[in-house]
mmCIF file of C-alpha atoms in Angstrom:
data_model
loop_
_atom_site.group_PDB
_atom_site.id
_atom_site.type_symbol
_atom_site.label_atom_id
_atom_site.label_comp_id
_atom_site.label_asym_id
_atom_site.label_seq_id
_atom_site.Cartn_x
_atom_site.Cartn_y
_atom_site.Cartn_z
ATOM 1 C CA MET A 14 -44.488 40.235 -28.443
ATOM 2 C CA LYS A 15 -43.221 40.149 -32.024
ATOM 3 C CA LYS A 16 -41.870 43.693 -31.668
ATOM 4 C CA ARG A 17 -40.076 42.735 -28.448
ATOM 5 C CA VAL A 18 -38.385 39.752 -30.153
ATOM 6 C CA MET A 19 -37.320 41.965 -33.069
ATOM 7 C CA ASN A 20 -35.863 44.555 -30.667
ATOM 8 C CA ARG A 21 -33.954 41.830 -28.878
ATOM 9 C CA ILE A 22 -32.574 40.431 -32.168
ATOM 10 C CA THR A 23 -31.593 43.935 -33.293
ATOM 11 C CA HIS A 24 -29.935 44.563 -29.923
ATOM 12 C CA PHE A 25 -27.937 41.310 -30.120
ATOM 13 C CA ALA A 26 -27.006 41.989 -33.734
ATOM 14 C CA THR A 27 -25.768 45.464 -32.820
ATOM 15 C CA ILE A 28 -23.701 44.061 -29.938
ATOM 16 C CA ALA A 29 -22.263 41.369 -32.222
ATOM 17 C CA VAL A 30 -21.284 43.923 -34.883
ATOM 18 C CA LEU A 31 -19.720 46.261 -32.319
ATOM 19 C CA PHE A 32 -17.879 43.358 -30.699
ATOM 20 C CA GLY A 33 -16.625 42.224 -34.119
ATOM 21 C CA LEU A 34 -15.432 45.716 -35.023
ATOM 22 C CA GLY A 35 -13.721 46.085 -31.665
ATOM 23 C CA LEU A 36 -12.017 42.717 -32.017
ATOM 24 C CA ALA A 37 -10.936 43.546 -35.556
ATOM 25 C CA ALA A 38 -9.490 46.864 -34.419
ATOM 26 C CA LEU A 39 -7.598 45.207 -31.567
ATOM 27 C CA THR A 40 -6.119 42.555 -33.838
ATOM 28 C CA GLY A 41 -5.286 44.972 -36.616
ATOM 29 C CA CYS A 42 -7.759 43.416 -39.035
ATOM 30 C CA ALA A 43 -10.062 46.406 -39.380
ATOM 31 C CA HIS A 44 -10.309 47.682 -42.914
ATOM 32 C CA GLN A 45 -9.017 51.200 -43.166
ATOM 33 C CA ALA A 46 -8.644 53.448 -46.140
ATOM 34 C CA PRO A 47 -5.036 53.311 -47.298
ATOM 35 C CA GLY A 48 -3.133 56.415 -46.324
ATOM 36 C CA PRO A 49 -0.045 57.843 -47.920
ATOM 37 C CA THR A 50 3.009 55.676 -47.299
ATOM 38 C CA VAL A 51 6.205 57.254 -46.096
ATOM 39 C CA PRO A 52 9.229 56.060 -48.061
ATOM 40 C CA THR A 53 11.860 54.272 -45.989
ATOM 41 C CA LEU A 54 15.385 55.621 -45.702
ATOM 42 C CA TYR A 55 16.387 52.759 -47.996
ATOM 43 C CA GLU A 56 13.942 53.977 -50.657
ATOM 44 C CA ARG A 57 14.888 57.646 -50.238
ATOM 45 C CA LEU A 58 18.549 56.777 -50.762
ATOM 46 C CA GLY A 59 17.785 54.913 -53.980
ATOM 47 C CA GLY A 60 17.952 51.319 -52.779
ATOM 48 C CA ILE A 61 20.767 48.819 -52.706
ATOM 49 C CA ASN A 62 22.751 50.188 -55.652
ATOM 50 C CA SER A 63 23.109 53.665 -54.167
ATOM 51 C CA ILE A 64 23.792 52.329 -50.670
ATOM 52 C CA ALA A 65 26.391 49.870 -52.010
ATOM 53 C CA LEU A 66 28.253 52.732 -53.698
ATOM 54 C CA VAL A 67 28.503 54.684 -50.443
ATOM 55 C CA VAL A 68 29.497 51.591 -48.439
ATOM 56 C CA ASP A 69 32.163 50.760 -51.034
ATOM 57 C CA ASP A 70 33.541 54.297 -50.823
ATOM 58 C CA VAL A 71 33.505 54.333 -47.010
ATOM 59 C CA ILE A 72 35.405 51.046 -46.859
ATOM 60 C CA GLU A 73 37.950 52.164 -49.460
ATOM 61 C CA ARG A 74 38.540 55.373 -47.501
ATOM 62 C CA SER A 75 38.847 53.498 -44.200
ATOM 63 C CA TYR A 76 41.509 51.164 -45.612
ATOM 64 C CA ILE A 77 43.815 54.103 -46.399
ATOM 65 C CA ASP A 78 42.922 56.390 -43.490
ATOM 66 C CA PRO A 79 45.975 57.059 -41.278
ATOM 67 C CA VAL A 80 43.889 56.937 -38.082
ATOM 68 C CA PHE A 81 42.846 53.338 -38.782
ATOM 69 C CA ALA A 82 46.297 52.363 -40.076
ATOM 70 C CA ALA A 83 47.761 53.483 -36.742
ATOM 71 C CA ASN A 84 45.798 50.784 -34.901
ATOM 72 C CA PRO A 85 47.779 47.575 -35.562
ATOM 73 C CA ARG A 86 44.706 45.414 -34.894
ATOM 74 C CA ILE A 87 42.623 47.234 -37.512
ATOM 75 C CA HIS A 88 45.549 47.343 -39.939
ATOM 76 C CA GLU A 89 46.056 43.573 -39.583
ATOM 77 C CA ALA A 90 42.317 42.891 -39.959
ATOM 78 C CA HIS A 91 42.284 44.946 -43.165
ATOM 79 C CA LYS A 92 45.075 42.755 -44.562
ATOM 80 C CA ARG A 93 43.523 39.473 -43.381
ATOM 81 C CA PHE A 94 39.792 39.920 -44.039
ATOM 82 C CA PRO A 95 38.691 39.926 -47.718
ATOM 83 C CA LYS A 96 37.546 43.426 -48.623
ATOM 84 C CA ALA A 97 34.790 42.094 -50.910
ATOM 85 C CA VAL A 98 33.240 40.120 -48.038
ATOM 86 C CA TYR A 99 33.442 43.161 -45.772
ATOM 87 C CA LYS A 100 31.677 45.286 -48.399
ATOM 88 C CA TYR A 101 28.998 42.648 -48.954
ATOM 89 C CA ASN A 102 28.240 42.291 -45.242
ATOM 90 C CA ALA A 103 28.319 46.043 -44.609
ATOM 91 C CA THR A 104 25.963 46.655 -47.540
ATOM 92 C CA ALA A 105 23.515 43.978 -46.362
ATOM 93 C CA LEU A 106 23.539 45.386 -42.827
ATOM 94 C CA ALA A 107 23.129 48.986 -44.020
ATOM 95 C CA CYS A 108 20.234 48.056 -46.296
ATOM 96 C CA GLN A 109 18.508 46.041 -43.570
ATOM 97 C CA VAL A 110 18.670 48.784 -40.925
ATOM 98 C CA MET A 111 17.528 51.398 -43.451
ATOM 99 C CA GLY A 112 14.341 49.482 -44.272
ATOM 100 C CA GLY A 113 15.425 47.427 -47.264
ATOM 101 C CA PRO A 114 14.634 43.778 -47.919
ATOM 102 C CA GLN A 115 18.227 42.570 -47.453
ATOM 103 C CA LEU A 116 19.103 40.427 -44.474
ATOM 104 C CA TYR A 117 22.414 40.691 -42.648
ATOM 105 C CA THR A 118 23.530 37.268 -41.471
ATOM 106 C CA GLY A 119 27.021 38.059 -40.208
ATOM 107 C CA ARG A 120 28.355 38.227 -36.674
ATOM 108 C CA SER A 121 27.049 40.753 -34.166
ATOM 109 C CA LEU A 122 28.763 44.123 -34.285
ATOM 110 C CA LYS A 123 30.229 43.534 -30.848
ATOM 111 C CA GLU A 124 31.635 40.147 -31.818
ATOM 112 C CA ALA A 125 33.023 41.467 -35.104
ATOM 113 C CA HIS A 126 34.778 44.465 -33.519
ATOM 114 C CA GLN A 127 35.735 43.617 -29.926
ATOM 115 C CA HIS A 128 39.189 42.300 -30.848
ATOM 116 C CA LEU A 129 39.979 45.533 -32.743
ATOM 117 C CA LYS A 130 39.853 47.695 -29.584
ATOM 118 C CA VAL A 131 38.311 50.622 -31.505
ATOM 119 C CA THR A 132 38.973 53.929 -29.744
ATOM 120 C CA GLU A 133 36.918 57.114 -29.593
ATOM 121 C CA ASN A 134 39.413 58.740 -31.978
ATOM 122 C CA GLU A 135 38.905 55.921 -34.497
ATOM 123 C CA TRP A 136 35.149 56.174 -34.049
ATOM 124 C CA GLN A 137 35.251 59.890 -34.858
ATOM 125 C CA ALA A 138 37.387 59.117 -37.921
ATOM 126 C CA LEU A 139 34.702 56.683 -39.080
ATOM 127 C CA ILE A 140 31.990 59.337 -38.690
ATOM 128 C CA ARG A 141 34.172 61.812 -40.650
ATOM 129 C CA ILE A 142 34.713 59.233 -43.409
ATOM 130 C CA PHE A 143 30.969 58.581 -43.630
ATOM 131 C CA ARG A 144 30.224 62.314 -43.846
ATOM 132 C CA ASP A 145 32.906 62.862 -46.506
ATOM 133 C CA SER A 146 31.609 59.943 -48.551
ATOM 134 C CA MET A 147 27.961 60.977 -48.272
ATOM 135 C CA ASN A 148 28.858 64.544 -49.220
ATOM 136 C CA GLY A 149 30.728 63.187 -52.250
ATOM 137 C CA PHE A 150 27.601 61.326 -53.326
ATOM 138 C CA LYS A 151 25.413 64.353 -52.535
ATOM 139 C CA VAL A 152 23.296 62.516 -49.964
ATOM 140 C CA PRO A 153 20.818 65.096 -48.602
ATOM 141 C CA ALA A 154 21.496 66.438 -45.086
ATOM 142 C CA LYS A 155 18.309 64.920 -43.622
ATOM 143 C CA GLU A 156 19.239 61.428 -44.778
ATOM 144 C CA GLN A 157 22.856 61.934 -43.672
ATOM 145 C CA ASP A 158 21.656 62.789 -40.179
ATOM 146 C CA GLU A 159 19.468 59.667 -40.104
ATOM 147 C CA ILE A 160 22.383 57.497 -41.220
ATOM 148 C CA ILE A 161 24.731 59.015 -38.621
ATOM 149 C CA ALA A 162 22.066 58.451 -35.941
ATOM 150 C CA ILE A 163 21.888 54.770 -36.942
ATOM 151 C CA ILE A 164 25.674 54.490 -36.816
ATOM 152 C CA GLU A 165 25.835 56.283 -33.452
ATOM 153 C CA SER A 166 23.309 53.813 -32.051
ATOM 154 C CA THR A 167 25.929 51.071 -32.492
ATOM 155 C CA LYS A 168 28.778 52.878 -30.761
ATOM 156 C CA ASP A 169 28.527 50.976 -27.466
ATOM 157 C CA GLU A 170 28.918 47.690 -29.351
ATOM 158 C CA ILE A 171 32.063 48.811 -31.182
ATOM 159 C CA VAL A 172 34.074 51.356 -29.183
ATOM 160 C CA VAL A 173 36.025 50.199 -26.143
ATOM 161 C CA SER A 174 35.976 52.392 -23.078
ATOM 162 C CA SER A 175 39.238 53.981 -22.016
ATOM 163 C CA ALA A 176 39.163 51.739 -18.912
ATOM 164 C CA GLN A 177 39.521 48.556 -21.007
#
């Protein structure tokens, strides 16, 4: 009888432990040995200071680029909107989407760009400017491709279709 009670207690204890481990695994609370962490794009680029330098350069180039100057809406926005604010917001957004701790609190990309009627030609000029700037700062090709992929993911929010 005593052996039977002990077996039953052991059985219940085993079930309780297994249930607890299963619940912990499902809720993400299971203790696991720490594995190697993969640096974020933000970290690989050198953090906010390095990203801010590229953003600053991209914006400076865009303000004098003839493709953007040819769009009167963009040209007027460049005259009206404070460049320092633009650089601040663009840096915060870039850092946030690249895995940094910064938080972009500006308008949505669609809201910020819809009145500019950005064309495919202007979009391609922006990509060229980014590439030229990143090459100037010797950003490695892998990171450049990741940055361009992030930028390309926003295209539908910024570029107007030819039907509009």
